[in-house]
mmCIF file of C-alpha atoms in Angstrom:
data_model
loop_
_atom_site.group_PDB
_atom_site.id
_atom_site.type_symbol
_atom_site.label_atom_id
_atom_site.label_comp_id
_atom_site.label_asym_id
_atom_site.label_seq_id
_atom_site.Cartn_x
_atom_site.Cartn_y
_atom_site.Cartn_z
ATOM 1 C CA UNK A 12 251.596 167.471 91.245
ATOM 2 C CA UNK A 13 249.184 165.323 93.419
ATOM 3 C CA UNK A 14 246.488 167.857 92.740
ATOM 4 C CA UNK A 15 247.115 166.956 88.676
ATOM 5 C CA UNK A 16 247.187 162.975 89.498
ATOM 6 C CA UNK A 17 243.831 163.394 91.453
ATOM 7 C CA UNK A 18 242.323 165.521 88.851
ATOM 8 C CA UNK A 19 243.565 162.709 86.051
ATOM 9 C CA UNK A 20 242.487 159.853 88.490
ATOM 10 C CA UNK A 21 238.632 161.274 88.756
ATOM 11 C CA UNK A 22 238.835 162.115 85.032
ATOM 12 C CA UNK A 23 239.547 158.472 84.118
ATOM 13 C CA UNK A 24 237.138 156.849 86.611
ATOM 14 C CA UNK A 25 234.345 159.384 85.148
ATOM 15 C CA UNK A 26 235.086 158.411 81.223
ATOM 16 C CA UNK A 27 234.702 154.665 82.523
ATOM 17 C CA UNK A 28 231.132 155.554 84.059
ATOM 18 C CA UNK A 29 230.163 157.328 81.409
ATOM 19 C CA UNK A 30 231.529 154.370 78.878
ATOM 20 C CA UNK A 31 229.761 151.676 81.056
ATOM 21 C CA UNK A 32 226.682 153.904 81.006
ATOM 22 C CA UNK A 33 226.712 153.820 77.258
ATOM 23 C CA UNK A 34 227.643 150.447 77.311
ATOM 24 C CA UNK A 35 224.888 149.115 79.063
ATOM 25 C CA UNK A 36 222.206 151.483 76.831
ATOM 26 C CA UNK A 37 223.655 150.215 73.527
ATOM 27 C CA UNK A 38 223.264 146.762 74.882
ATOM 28 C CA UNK A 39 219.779 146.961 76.208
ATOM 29 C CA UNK A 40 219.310 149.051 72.873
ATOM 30 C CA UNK A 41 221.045 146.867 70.740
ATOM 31 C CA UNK A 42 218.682 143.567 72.002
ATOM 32 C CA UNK A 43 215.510 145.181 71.059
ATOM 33 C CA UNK A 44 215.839 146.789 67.883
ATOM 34 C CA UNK A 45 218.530 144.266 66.592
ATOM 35 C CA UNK A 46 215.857 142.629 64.005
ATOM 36 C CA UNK A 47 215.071 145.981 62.860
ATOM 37 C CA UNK A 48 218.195 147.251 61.902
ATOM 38 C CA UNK A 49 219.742 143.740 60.860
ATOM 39 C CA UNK A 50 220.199 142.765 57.460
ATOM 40 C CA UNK A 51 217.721 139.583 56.543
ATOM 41 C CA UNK A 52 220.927 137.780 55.083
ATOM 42 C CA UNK A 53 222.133 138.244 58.698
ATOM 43 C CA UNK A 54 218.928 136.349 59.713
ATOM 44 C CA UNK A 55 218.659 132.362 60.793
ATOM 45 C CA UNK A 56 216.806 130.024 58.568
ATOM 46 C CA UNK A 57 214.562 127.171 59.580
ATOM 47 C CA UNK A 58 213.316 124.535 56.798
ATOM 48 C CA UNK A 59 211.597 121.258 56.803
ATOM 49 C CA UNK A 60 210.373 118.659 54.760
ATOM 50 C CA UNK A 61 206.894 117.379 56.264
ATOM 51 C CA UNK A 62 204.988 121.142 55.266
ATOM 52 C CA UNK A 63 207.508 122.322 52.723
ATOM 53 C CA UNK A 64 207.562 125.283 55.762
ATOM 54 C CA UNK A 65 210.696 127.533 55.566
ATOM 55 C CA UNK A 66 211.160 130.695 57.068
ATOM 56 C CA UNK A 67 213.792 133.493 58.310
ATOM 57 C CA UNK A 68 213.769 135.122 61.641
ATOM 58 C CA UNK A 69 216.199 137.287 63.856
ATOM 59 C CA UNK A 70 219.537 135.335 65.276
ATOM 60 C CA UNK A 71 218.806 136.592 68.414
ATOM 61 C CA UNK A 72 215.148 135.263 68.975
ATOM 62 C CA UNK A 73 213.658 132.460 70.278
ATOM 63 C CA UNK A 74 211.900 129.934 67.405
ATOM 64 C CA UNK A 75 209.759 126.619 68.541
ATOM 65 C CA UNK A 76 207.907 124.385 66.093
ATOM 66 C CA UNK A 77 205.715 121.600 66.777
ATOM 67 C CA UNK A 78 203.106 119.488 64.699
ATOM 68 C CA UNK A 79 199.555 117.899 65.364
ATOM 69 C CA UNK A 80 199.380 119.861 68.771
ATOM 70 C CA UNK A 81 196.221 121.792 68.012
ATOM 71 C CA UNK A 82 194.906 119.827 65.639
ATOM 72 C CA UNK A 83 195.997 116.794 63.166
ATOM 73 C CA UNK A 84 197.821 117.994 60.046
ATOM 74 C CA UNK A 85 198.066 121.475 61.537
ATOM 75 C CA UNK A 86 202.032 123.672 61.884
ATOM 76 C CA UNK A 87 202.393 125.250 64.462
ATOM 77 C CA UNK A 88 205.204 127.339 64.933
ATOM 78 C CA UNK A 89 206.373 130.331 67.592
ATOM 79 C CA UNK A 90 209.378 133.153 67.421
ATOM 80 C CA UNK A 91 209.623 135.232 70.176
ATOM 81 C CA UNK A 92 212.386 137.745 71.154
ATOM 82 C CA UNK A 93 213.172 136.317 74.844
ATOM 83 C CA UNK A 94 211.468 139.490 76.578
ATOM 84 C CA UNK A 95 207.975 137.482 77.562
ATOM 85 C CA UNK A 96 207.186 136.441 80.495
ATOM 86 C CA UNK A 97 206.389 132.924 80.206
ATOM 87 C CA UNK A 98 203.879 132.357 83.104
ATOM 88 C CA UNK A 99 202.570 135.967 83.975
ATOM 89 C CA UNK A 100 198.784 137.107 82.490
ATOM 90 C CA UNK A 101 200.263 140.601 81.659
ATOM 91 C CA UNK A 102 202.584 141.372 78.301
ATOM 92 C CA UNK A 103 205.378 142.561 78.929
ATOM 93 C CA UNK A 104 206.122 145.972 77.642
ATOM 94 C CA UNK A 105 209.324 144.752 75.244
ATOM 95 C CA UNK A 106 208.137 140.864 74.252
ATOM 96 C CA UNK A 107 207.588 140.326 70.346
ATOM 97 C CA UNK A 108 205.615 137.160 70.214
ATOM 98 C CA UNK A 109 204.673 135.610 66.705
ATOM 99 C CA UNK A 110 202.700 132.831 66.195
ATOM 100 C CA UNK A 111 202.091 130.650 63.157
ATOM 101 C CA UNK A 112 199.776 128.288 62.278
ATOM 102 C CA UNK A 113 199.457 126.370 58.688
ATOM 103 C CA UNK A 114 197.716 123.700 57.029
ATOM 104 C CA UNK A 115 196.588 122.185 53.442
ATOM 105 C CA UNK A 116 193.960 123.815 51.479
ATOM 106 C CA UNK A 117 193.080 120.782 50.326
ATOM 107 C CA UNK A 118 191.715 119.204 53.427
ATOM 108 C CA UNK A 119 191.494 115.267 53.368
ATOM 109 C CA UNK A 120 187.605 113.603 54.533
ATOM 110 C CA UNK A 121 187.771 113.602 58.078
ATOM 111 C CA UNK A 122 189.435 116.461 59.139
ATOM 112 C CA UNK A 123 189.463 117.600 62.356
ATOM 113 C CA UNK A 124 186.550 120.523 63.340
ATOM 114 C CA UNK A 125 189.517 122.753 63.802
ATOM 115 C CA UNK A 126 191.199 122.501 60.997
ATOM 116 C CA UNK A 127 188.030 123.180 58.683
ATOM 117 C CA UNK A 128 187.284 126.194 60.903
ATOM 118 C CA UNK A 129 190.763 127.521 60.010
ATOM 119 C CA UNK A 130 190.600 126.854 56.608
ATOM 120 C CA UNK A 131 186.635 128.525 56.350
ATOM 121 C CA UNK A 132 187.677 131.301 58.386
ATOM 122 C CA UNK A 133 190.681 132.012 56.064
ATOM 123 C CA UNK A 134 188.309 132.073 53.085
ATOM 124 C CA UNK A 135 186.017 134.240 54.839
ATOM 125 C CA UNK A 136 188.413 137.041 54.987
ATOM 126 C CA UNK A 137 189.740 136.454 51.734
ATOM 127 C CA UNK A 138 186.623 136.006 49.628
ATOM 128 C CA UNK A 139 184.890 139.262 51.980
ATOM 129 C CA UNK A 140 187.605 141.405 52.383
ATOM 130 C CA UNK A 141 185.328 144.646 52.524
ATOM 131 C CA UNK A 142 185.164 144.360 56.736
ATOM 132 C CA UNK A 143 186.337 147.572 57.932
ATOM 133 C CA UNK A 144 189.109 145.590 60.206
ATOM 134 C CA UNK A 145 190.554 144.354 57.182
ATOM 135 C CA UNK A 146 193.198 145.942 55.150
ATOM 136 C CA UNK A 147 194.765 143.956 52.128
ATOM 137 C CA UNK A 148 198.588 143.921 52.084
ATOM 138 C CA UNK A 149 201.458 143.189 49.904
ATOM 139 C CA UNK A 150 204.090 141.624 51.519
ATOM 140 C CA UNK A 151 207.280 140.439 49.517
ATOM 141 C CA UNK A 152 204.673 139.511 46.235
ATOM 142 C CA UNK A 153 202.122 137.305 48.502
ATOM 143 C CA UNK A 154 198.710 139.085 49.041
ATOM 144 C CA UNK A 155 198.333 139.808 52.791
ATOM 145 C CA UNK A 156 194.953 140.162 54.379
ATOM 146 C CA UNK A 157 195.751 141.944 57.881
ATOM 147 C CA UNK A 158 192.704 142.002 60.364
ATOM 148 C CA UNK A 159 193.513 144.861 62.777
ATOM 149 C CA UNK A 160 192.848 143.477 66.469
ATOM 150 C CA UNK A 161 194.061 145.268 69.827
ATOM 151 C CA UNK A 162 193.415 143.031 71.861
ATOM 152 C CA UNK A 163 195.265 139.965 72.961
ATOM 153 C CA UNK A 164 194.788 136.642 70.932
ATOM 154 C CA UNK A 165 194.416 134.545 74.210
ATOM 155 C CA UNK A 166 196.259 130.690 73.958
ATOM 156 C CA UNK A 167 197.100 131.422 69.826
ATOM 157 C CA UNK A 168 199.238 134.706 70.958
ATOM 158 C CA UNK A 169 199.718 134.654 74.832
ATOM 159 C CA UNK A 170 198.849 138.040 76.638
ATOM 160 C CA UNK A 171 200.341 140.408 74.194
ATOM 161 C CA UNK A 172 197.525 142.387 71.673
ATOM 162 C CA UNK A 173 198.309 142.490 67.872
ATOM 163 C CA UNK A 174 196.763 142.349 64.074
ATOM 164 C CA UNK A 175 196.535 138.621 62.482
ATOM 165 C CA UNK A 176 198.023 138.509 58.847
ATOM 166 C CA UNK A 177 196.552 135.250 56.848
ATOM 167 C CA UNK A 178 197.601 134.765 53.657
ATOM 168 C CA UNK A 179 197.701 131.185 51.328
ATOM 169 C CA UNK A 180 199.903 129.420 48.860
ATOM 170 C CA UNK A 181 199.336 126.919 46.073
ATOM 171 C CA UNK A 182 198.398 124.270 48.960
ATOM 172 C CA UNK A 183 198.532 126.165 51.914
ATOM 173 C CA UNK A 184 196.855 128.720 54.316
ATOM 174 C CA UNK A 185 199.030 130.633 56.845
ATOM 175 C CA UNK A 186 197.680 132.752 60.104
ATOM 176 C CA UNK A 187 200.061 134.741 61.689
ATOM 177 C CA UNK A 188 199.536 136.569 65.119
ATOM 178 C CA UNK A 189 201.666 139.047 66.096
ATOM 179 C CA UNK A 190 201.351 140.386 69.869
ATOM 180 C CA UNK A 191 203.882 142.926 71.300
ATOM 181 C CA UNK A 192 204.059 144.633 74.112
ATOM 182 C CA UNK A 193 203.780 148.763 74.243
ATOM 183 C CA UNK A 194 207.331 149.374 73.851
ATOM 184 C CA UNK A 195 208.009 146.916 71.247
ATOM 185 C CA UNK A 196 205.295 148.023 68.281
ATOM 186 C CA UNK A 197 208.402 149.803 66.635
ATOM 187 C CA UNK A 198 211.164 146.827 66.395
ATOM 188 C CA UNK A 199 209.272 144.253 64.676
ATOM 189 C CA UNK A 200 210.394 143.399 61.338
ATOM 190 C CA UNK A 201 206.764 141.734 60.537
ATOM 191 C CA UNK A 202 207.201 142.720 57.193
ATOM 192 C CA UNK A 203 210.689 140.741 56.594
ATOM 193 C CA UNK A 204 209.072 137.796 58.380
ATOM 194 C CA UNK A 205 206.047 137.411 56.401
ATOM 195 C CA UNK A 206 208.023 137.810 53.261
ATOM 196 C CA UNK A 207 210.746 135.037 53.822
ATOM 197 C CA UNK A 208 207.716 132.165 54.740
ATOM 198 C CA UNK A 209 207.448 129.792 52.192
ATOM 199 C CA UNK A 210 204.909 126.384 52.596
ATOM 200 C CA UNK A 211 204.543 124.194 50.045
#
């Protein structure tokens, strides 16, 4: 009889290992590929008024947005899925780090040097699309120039390497850098990103 109660008792406590083993796989699992697997309806939206700038990204992630930082008249705006390191000079092998910038087509006299260099480089790729880095894209209807880059994208895109995706609207261009660490290439849902930003 006390041979069958310790021969339950290690049976239970081994299930519960095994079930807090699992438990803490699914959950590691679960945090990196949850924008993969999850539903855009099951997404967060941000929208404001000053850019006409909406977009959709993954409940779970991190999303900043600031204006006039880099330049006047310039978005800026940063999702992230809380596995960078904020102050280290190496990416870290799960971060996901997306970075946005917009601004008008129609740029006003007296724009700042930074802003026109956007907006010429933007028309560079578009009008000369023929560079063997560049690969034209369609993402959700908007035609998507992607320039293929492995390396990092310094201060735009923090340590992590990544392609650049610039695309325009009626009044708008649109960069996006997207950096990611070597074991996070798989899990992001650029695609779904891309396809839910709206400016105008």
């Amino acid at each position: 009889m006390a041979l069958l109660a310790k021969n339950r008792a290690v049976s239970i406590l081994l299930a519960l290992g095994a079930f807090f083993l699992a438990g803490f796989w699914l959950l590691e699992r679960f945090d990196l590929s949850w924008a993969q697997n999850s539903a855009v309806d099951d997404w967060k939206e941000f929208a404001e008024d000053r850019h006409g700038f909406s977009i959709l990204y993954p409940q779970n992630w991190a999303f900043d947005i600031s204006y006039d930082n880099y330049s006047s008249g310039l978005l800026a705006a940063k999702i992230e899925n809380k596995k960078c390191e904020i102050n280290s000079s190496q990416c870290a092998a799960g971060c996901v780090d997306i970075r946005m910038l917009s601004g008008k087509k129609n740029l006003e006299s007296g724009a700042s040097a930074l802003l026109v260099q956007l907006y010429e480089n933007f028309m560079m790729v578009r009008d000369f699309p023929s560079a063997p880095l560049v690969q034209i894209v369609d993402i959700g209807g908007k035609k998507v120039f992607k320039v293929a880059d492995e390396q990092a994208t310094l201060a735009l895109n923090g340590n992590c390497p990544g392609p650049l995706y610039v695309f325009e609207t009626q009044n708008h261009f649109v960069y996006v850098f997207v950096g990611n660490g070597a074991d996070a290439g798989a899990l992001i849902e650029v695609d779904k990103i891309i396809g839910s930003i709206n400016v105008d």
